[in-house]
Coordinates of N, CA and C and ligand atoms in Angstrom, one line a residue:
M1 N 5.1 -9.7 -4.2 CA 4.7 -8.6 -5.5 C 4.6 -9.7 -6.7
T2 N 3.4 -9.5 -7.3 CA 3.0 -10.3 -8.4 C 2.5 -9.4 -9.6
E3 N 3.0 -9.9 -10.9 CA 2.5 -9.1 -12.0 C 1.2 -9.7 -12.4
R4 N 0.1 -9.1 -12.0 CA -1.3 -9.8 -12.3 C -1.9 -9.5 -13.7
Q5 N -2.6 -10.7 -14.1 CA -3.2 -10.5 -15.5 C -4.1 -9.3 -15.6
I6 N -4.0 -8.7 -16.9 CA -5.2 -7.8 -17.0 C -6.6 -8.1 -17.5
R7 N -7.7 -7.7 -16.8 CA -8.9 -8.0 -17.1 C -9.2 -7.3 -18.4
L8 N -9.9 -7.7 -19.4 CA -10.3 -7.2 -20.7 C -11.6 -6.7 -20.8
F9 N -11.8 -5.7 -21.5 CA -13.2 -5.2 -21.9 C -14.1 -6.3 -22.1
G10 N -15.4 -6.1 -21.5 CA -16.4 -7.4 -21.4 C -16.4 -7.8 -20.0
D11 N -15.4 -7.8 -19.1 CA -15.2 -8.3 -17.9 C -16.1 -7.3 -16.9
P12 N -17.2 -7.8 -16.2 CA -18.0 -6.9 -15.4 C -17.2 -6.2 -14.3
V13 N -16.0 -6.8 -13.9 CA -15.3 -6.0 -12.9 C -15.0 -4.5 -13.3
L14 N -14.8 -4.4 -14.7 CA -14.2 -3.1 -15.3 C -15.6 -2.0 -15.3
K15 N -16.8 -2.5 -15.2 CA -18.0 -1.5 -15.2 C -18.5 -1.4 -13.8
T16 N -17.9 -2.1 -12.7 CA -18.4 -1.7 -11.4 C -17.7 -0.7 -10.8
V17 N -18.6 0.3 -10.1 CA -17.8 1.2 -9.3 C -17.2 0.8 -8.2
S18 N -15.9 1.0 -7.9 CA -15.1 0.6 -6.8 C -15.4 1.2 -5.5
D19 N -15.2 0.3 -4.5 CA -15.3 0.9 -3.2 C -14.2 1.5 -2.5
P20 N -14.4 2.7 -1.8 CA -13.3 3.1 -1.0 C -12.4 2.3 -0.2
V21 N -11.2 2.5 -0.3 CA -10.3 1.8 0.7 C -10.7 2.2 2.1
K22 N -10.9 1.4 3.0 CA -11.2 2.0 4.5 C -10.1 1.8 5.4
P23 N -9.6 2.5 6.4 CA -8.4 2.4 7.0 C -8.1 1.0 7.6
T24 N -9.3 0.3 7.9 CA -9.1 -1.1 8.3 C -8.8 -2.1 7.4
D25 N -8.8 -1.7 5.9 CA -8.6 -2.7 4.9 C -6.9 -2.6 4.8
D26 N -6.5 -4.1 4.8 CA -5.1 -4.1 4.2 C -5.0 -4.4 2.7
V27 N -4.5 -3.2 2.1 CA -4.3 -3.2 0.7 C -2.8 -3.1 0.4
R28 N -2.0 -3.5 1.3 CA -0.5 -3.5 0.9 C -0.3 -4.6 -0.4
G29 N -0.9 -5.8 -0.1 CA -0.6 -6.7 -1.3 C -1.1 -6.0 -2.6
L30 N -2.4 -5.4 -2.6 CA -3.0 -5.0 -3.7 C -1.9 -4.0 -4.3
V31 N -1.6 -3.0 -3.5 CA -0.7 -1.9 -3.9 C 0.4 -2.4 -4.8
E32 N 1.1 -3.4 -4.0 CA 2.5 -4.0 -4.5 C 1.9 -4.6 -5.8
D33 N 1.1 -5.3 -6.1 CA 0.7 -6.1 -7.2 C 0.3 -4.9 -8.3
L34 N -0.2 -3.8 -8.0 CA -0.5 -2.7 -9.0 C 0.8 -2.1 -9.5
V35 N 1.7 -2.1 -8.5 CA 3.1 -1.4 -8.9 C 3.9 -2.5 -9.8
E36 N 3.9 -3.6 -9.4 CA 4.6 -4.7 -10.2 C 3.8 -4.7 -11.6
T37 N 2.6 -4.6 -11.7 CA 2.0 -4.8 -13.0 C 2.2 -3.7 -13.8
V38 N 2.4 -2.5 -13.3 CA 2.5 -1.3 -14.1 C 3.9 -1.1 -14.6
K39 N 4.9 -1.9 -14.1 CA 6.3 -1.8 -14.3 C 6.6 -2.3 -15.5
V40 N 5.7 -3.2 -16.1 CA 6.0 -3.7 -17.5 C 6.2 -2.4 -18.6
P41 N 7.2 -2.7 -19.2 CA 7.5 -1.6 -20.4 C 6.3 -1.2 -21.1
G42 N 6.0 0.0 -21.3 CA 4.9 0.4 -22.3 C 3.6 0.8 -21.3
R43 N 3.6 0.4 -20.1 CA 2.4 0.9 -19.5 C 2.4 2.0 -18.7
A44 N 1.3 2.8 -18.7 CA 1.3 4.2 -18.0 C 0.6 4.1 -16.6
G45 N -0.4 3.1 -16.6 CA -1.2 3.1 -15.5 C -1.9 1.8 -15.2
V46 N -2.2 1.2 -14.1 CA -3.1 0.1 -14.0 C -4.1 0.6 -12.7
A47 N -5.2 0.3 -12.9 CA -6.2 0.6 -11.9 C -6.8 -0.7 -11.2
A48 N -7.0 -0.9 -9.9 CA -7.3 -2.2 -9.2 C -8.3 -2.9 -10.1
P49 N -9.5 -2.4 -10.6 CA -10.2 -3.3 -11.3 C -9.7 -3.9 -12.3
Q50 N -8.7 -3.4 -13.1 CA -8.1 -4.2 -14.1 C -7.4 -5.3 -13.7
I51 N -7.0 -5.6 -12.6 CA -6.4 -6.8 -12.0 C -7.6 -7.5 -11.2
G52 N -8.8 -7.2 -11.1 CA -10.0 -7.9 -10.6 C -10.3 -7.5 -9.2
V53 N -9.9 -6.2 -8.9 CA -10.2 -5.9 -7.5 C -11.0 -4.6 -7.5
N54 N -12.2 -4.4 -6.9 CA -13.0 -3.2 -6.9 C -12.6 -2.5 -5.7
Q55 N -11.5 -2.0 -5.6 CA -11.3 -1.1 -4.5 C -10.5 0.1 -5.4
R56 N -10.6 1.4 -4.6 CA -10.1 2.4 -5.3 C -8.6 2.7 -5.1
A57 N -8.0 2.2 -5.9 CA -6.4 2.3 -5.9 C -5.9 2.4 -7.5
F58 N -4.8 3.1 -7.8 CA -4.3 2.9 -9.0 C -2.9 3.1 -9.0
S59 N -2.0 2.4 -9.9 CA -0.6 2.9 -10.0 C -0.3 3.6 -11.4
Y60 N 1.0 4.2 -11.3 CA 1.2 4.8 -12.7 C 2.8 4.5 -12.9
N61 N 3.1 4.8 -14.2 CA 4.5 4.7 -14.7 C 4.6 5.6 -15.8
V62 N 5.0 6.9 -15.5 CA 5.0 7.9 -16.5 C 6.4 8.6 -16.2
D63 N 7.0 8.8 -17.4 CA 8.3 9.5 -17.5 C 9.4 8.9 -16.5
G64 N 9.5 7.4 -16.3 CA 10.3 6.9 -15.4 C 10.0 7.0 -14.0
K65 N 8.8 7.6 -13.7 CA 8.3 7.7 -12.4 C 7.3 6.7 -12.0
V66 N 7.6 5.7 -11.0 CA 6.4 4.9 -10.6 C 5.7 5.0 -9.5
G67 N 4.6 5.0 -9.2 CA 4.0 5.2 -8.0 C 2.6 4.6 -8.0
Y68 N 1.8 4.9 -6.9 CA 0.5 4.6 -6.6 C -0.3 5.6 -5.9
V69 N -1.6 5.4 -5.9 CA -2.5 6.3 -4.9 C -3.6 5.5 -4.3
I70 N -4.1 5.6 -3.2 CA -5.3 5.2 -2.6 C -6.3 6.1 -2.6
N71 N -7.7 5.8 -2.9 CA -8.7 6.6 -2.8 C -8.5 8.0 -3.5
P72 N -8.1 8.1 -4.5 CA -7.6 9.1 -5.4 C -9.0 9.9 -5.9
V73 N -8.9 11.4 -5.7 CA -10.0 12.3 -6.1 C -9.5 13.3 -6.9
V74 N -10.2 13.4 -8.1 CA -9.5 14.4 -8.9 C -9.9 15.8 -8.4
V75 N -9.0 16.6 -8.0 CA -9.3 17.9 -7.4 C -9.1 19.1 -8.1
E76 N -8.5 18.9 -9.3 CA -8.2 20.0 -10.3 C -8.0 19.5 -11.7
L77 N -8.8 20.1 -12.7 CA -8.6 20.1 -14.1 C -8.3 21.3 -14.7
S78 N -7.3 21.6 -15.4 CA -7.2 22.8 -16.0 C -6.8 22.9 -17.6
G79 N -6.8 24.1 -18.1 CA -6.7 24.2 -19.5 C -7.9 23.8 -20.4
E80 N -7.8 24.0 -21.6 CA -8.7 23.7 -22.7 C -8.7 22.0 -22.8
P81 N -9.7 21.5 -22.8 CA -9.6 20.1 -23.2 C -9.2 19.9 -24.6
E82 N -8.3 18.9 -24.9 CA -7.7 18.7 -26.2 C -7.9 17.2 -26.5
L83 N -7.9 16.9 -27.9 CA -7.8 15.4 -28.3 C -6.5 14.9 -28.0
M84 N -6.4 13.8 -27.3 CA -5.2 13.0 -27.2 C -5.5 11.7 -27.7
D85 N -4.6 11.1 -28.4 CA -4.6 9.6 -28.5 C -4.7 8.9 -27.2
E86 N -5.5 7.8 -27.0 CA -5.6 7.2 -25.7 C -5.6 5.7 -26.1
G87 N -5.0 4.9 -25.0 CA -5.3 3.5 -25.0 C -5.5 2.9 -23.7
C88 N -5.7 1.8 -23.6 CA -6.0 1.0 -22.3 C -5.7 -0.5 -22.3
L89 N -5.0 -0.8 -21.3 CA -4.5 -2.3 -21.4 C -5.7 -3.2 -21.3
S90 N -6.9 -2.7 -21.1 CA -8.1 -3.6 -21.1 C -8.8 -3.6 -22.5
V91 N -8.2 -2.9 -23.5 CA -8.7 -2.7 -24.6 C -7.5 -2.8 -25.6
P92 N -6.8 -3.9 -25.6 CA -5.5 -3.8 -26.1 C -5.6 -3.8 -27.7
G93 N -4.5 -3.2 -28.1 CA -4.1 -2.9 -29.5 C -4.9 -1.8 -30.0
F94 N -5.6 -0.9 -29.5 CA -6.1 0.2 -30.0 C -5.6 1.4 -29.3
Y95 N -5.9 2.5 -30.1 CA -5.8 3.9 -29.7 C -6.9 4.6 -30.4
F96 N -7.6 5.6 -29.6 CA -8.6 6.4 -30.2 C -8.3 7.7 -29.7
P97 N -8.6 8.8 -30.3 CA -8.5 10.2 -29.9 C -9.8 10.5 -29.0
R98 N -9.4 11.1 -27.8 CA -10.7 11.5 -26.9 C -10.1 12.9 -26.2
L99 N -11.1 13.5 -25.6 CA -10.9 14.9 -25.0 C -10.3 14.5 -23.6
R100 N -9.0 15.1 -23.4 CA -8.7 15.3 -21.8 C -8.2 16.6 -21.6
Y101 N -8.3 17.1 -20.4 CA -7.7 18.3 -19.9 C -6.2 18.2 -19.8
P102 N -5.7 19.1 -20.4 CA -3.9 18.9 -20.5 C -3.2 18.9 -19.1
S103 N -4.0 19.4 -18.0 CA -3.3 19.5 -16.6 C -4.4 18.9 -15.7
A104 N -3.9 18.1 -14.6 CA -4.6 17.3 -13.8 C -3.9 17.1 -12.5
R105 N -4.8 17.2 -11.5 CA -4.3 17.0 -9.8 C -5.2 16.0 -9.2
V106 N -4.7 15.1 -8.5 CA -5.3 14.1 -7.8 C -4.9 14.0 -6.3
A107 N -5.8 14.1 -5.5 CA -5.4 13.9 -3.9 C -5.9 12.6 -3.5
G108 N -5.0 12.0 -2.8 CA -5.4 10.7 -2.2 C -4.6 10.3 -1.0
E109 N -4.5 9.0 -0.7 CA -3.5 8.5 0.4 C -2.4 7.7 0.0
D110 N -1.5 7.6 1.0 CA -0.5 6.4 0.7 C -0.7 5.1 1.7
L111 N 0.0 4.2 1.7 CA -0.4 2.9 2.5 C -0.4 3.1 4.2
D112 N 0.2 4.5 4.3 CA 0.1 4.7 5.9 C -1.0 5.7 6.1
G113 N -1.9 6.0 5.1 CA -3.0 7.0 5.4 C -2.6 8.4 5.3
N114 N -1.5 8.6 5.0 CA -1.0 10.0 4.6 C -1.5 10.6 3.6
P115 N -2.0 12.0 3.5 CA -2.3 12.4 2.2 C -1.3 12.7 1.4
I116 N -1.5 12.4 0.1 CA -0.6 12.7 -1.1 C -1.4 13.2 -2.2
E117 N -0.6 13.8 -3.2 CA -1.1 14.4 -4.2 C -0.3 14.1 -5.3
L118 N -0.8 14.0 -6.6 CA -0.2 13.7 -7.8 C -0.7 14.7 -8.7
S119 N 0.3 15.3 -9.5 CA -0.2 16.1 -10.5 C 0.7 16.0 -11.8
G120 N 0.1 16.6 -12.9 CA 1.1 16.6 -14.1 C 0.2 17.1 -15.3
T121 N 1.0 17.2 -16.3 CA 0.5 17.6 -17.6 C 0.7 16.6 -18.7
G122 N 0.1 16.7 -19.8 CA 0.4 15.7 -20.8 C 0.0 14.2 -20.6
V123 N 0.8 13.3 -20.9 CA 0.6 12.0 -20.5 C 0.2 11.7 -19.1
M124 N 1.0 12.3 -18.1 CA 0.6 12.2 -16.7 C -0.9 12.7 -16.6
A125 N -1.3 13.9 -16.8 CA -2.5 14.3 -16.7 C -3.7 13.4 -17.2
Q126 N -3.2 12.9 -18.6 CA -4.1 11.9 -19.2 C -4.3 10.6 -18.2
A127 N -3.2 10.0 -17.6 CA -3.2 8.9 -16.9 C -3.9 9.1 -15.6
L128 N -4.0 10.4 -15.0 CA -4.6 10.7 -13.8 C -5.9 10.6 -14.1
Q129 N -6.5 11.1 -15.3 CA -8.0 11.0 -15.4 C -8.3 9.8 -15.9
H130 N -7.7 9.1 -16.6 CA -8.1 7.7 -17.0 C -8.4 6.7 -16.1
E131 N -7.1 6.7 -15.2 CA -7.2 5.7 -13.9 C -8.2 6.0 -13.1
T132 N -8.7 7.4 -12.7 CA -9.5 7.5 -11.8 C -10.8 7.2 -12.4
D133 N -11.2 7.4 -13.6 CA -12.3 6.9 -14.5 C -12.6 5.5 -14.1
H134 N -11.5 4.7 -14.3 CA -11.6 3.2 -14.0 C -12.4 2.9 -12.8
L135 N -12.1 3.6 -11.8 CA -12.4 3.3 -10.4 C -14.0 3.6 -10.4
D136 N -14.5 4.4 -11.4 CA -15.9 4.7 -11.3 C -16.8 3.7 -12.5
G137 N -15.8 2.8 -12.7 CA -16.6 1.6 -13.7 C -16.5 2.3 -15.1
K138 N -15.7 3.4 -15.3 CA -15.8 4.0 -16.9 C -14.4 3.7 -17.6
L139 N -14.7 3.2 -18.9 CA -13.6 3.0 -19.9 C -13.5 4.2 -20.6
Y140 N -12.1 4.5 -21.2 CA -12.1 5.8 -21.8 C -12.9 5.7 -23.1
I141 N -13.2 4.5 -23.8 CA -14.0 4.4 -25.0 C -15.4 4.9 -24.7
D142 N -15.8 5.0 -23.5 CA -17.1 5.5 -23.0 C -17.1 6.9 -23.5
G143 N -16.1 7.6 -23.4 CA -16.0 9.0 -23.5 C -15.7 9.4 -25.0
L144 N -15.6 8.7 -26.0 CA -15.2 9.0 -27.4 C -16.3 9.7 -27.9
E145 N -16.1 10.6 -28.8 CA -16.9 11.2 -29.6 C -17.9 10.2 -30.3
K146 N -19.0 10.5 -30.6 CA -20.1 9.3 -31.1 C -19.7 8.6 -32.2
G147 N -19.1 9.3 -33.2 CA -18.7 8.6 -34.5 C -17.7 7.9 -34.2
V148 N -16.6 8.3 -33.6 CA -15.4 7.6 -33.3 C -15.7 6.3 -32.3
R149 N -16.8 6.5 -31.5 CA -16.9 5.5 -30.5 C -17.6 4.2 -31.5
R150 N -18.4 4.6 -32.2 CA -19.2 3.6 -33.1 C -18.1 2.7 -33.7
E151 N -17.2 3.3 -34.5 CA -16.1 2.8 -35.1 C -15.2 2.1 -34.3
A152 N -15.0 2.6 -33.0 CA -14.2 1.7 -32.2 C -14.8 0.5 -31.7
M153 N -16.1 0.6 -31.3 CA -16.7 -0.7 -31.0 C -16.6 -1.7 -32.0
R154 N -16.9 -1.2 -33.3 CA -17.0 -2.3 -34.4 C -15.4 -2.9 -34.5
L155 N -14.4 -2.1 -34.2 CA -13.3 -2.8 -34.5 C -12.9 -3.6 -33.2
I156 N -13.5 -3.2 -31.9 CA -13.1 -4.0 -30.8 C -14.0 -5.4 -31.0
R157 N -15.1 -5.4 -31.5 CA -15.8 -6.6 -31.6 C -15.1 -7.5 -32.6
E158 N -14.5 -6.9 -33.7 CA -13.9 -7.7 -34.5 C -12.5 -8.2 -34.2
S159 N -12.0 -7.8 -32.9 CA -10.6 -8.1 -32.5 C -10.6 -9.6 -32.1
D160 N -9.3 -10.2 -32.0 CA -9.4 -11.5 -31.9 C -9.5 -11.9 -30.4
W161 N -9.2 -10.9 -29.4 CA -9.3 -11.1 -28.0 C -10.5 -10.8 -27.4
F162 N -11.7 -10.3 -28.1 CA -13.1 -9.9 -27.6 C -13.8 -11.2 -27.6
Ligands
LIG201 ZN1 -7.3 1.6 -18.8

């Protein structure tokens, strides 16, 4: 288990649509690294592309619960979308408000291929939507309201890590 370095906005791995994990793929090491990497205090989720791997898996760390899912699919979003402050380890130092559903449910698999479901409200719902988007090559800043996005891009371009 290794805590892996987080890829930053601008890295093409973050814009690539990730491949489904096949039953023959050995992703145990990947999942262990995702879990280890999300355990760092202050982290809510890490998707495989963020550690440089374009395979469909992510880990989460919300309300003291740490876990992962392979081949996640959002199966339910409910409630009125509301503006939530959101950040991303790949866009460090920034939080911008964007619309998210207040309740979400994701279906996927564990390492043994058994079906699992994750669901939650609030930060968990936000994490489930945010991390699944990463697997489709999408960053949360892509979904910001136009004016907010323009300002976000300006601030990001001026940041010392960009
Ligand atoms: Zn992110």
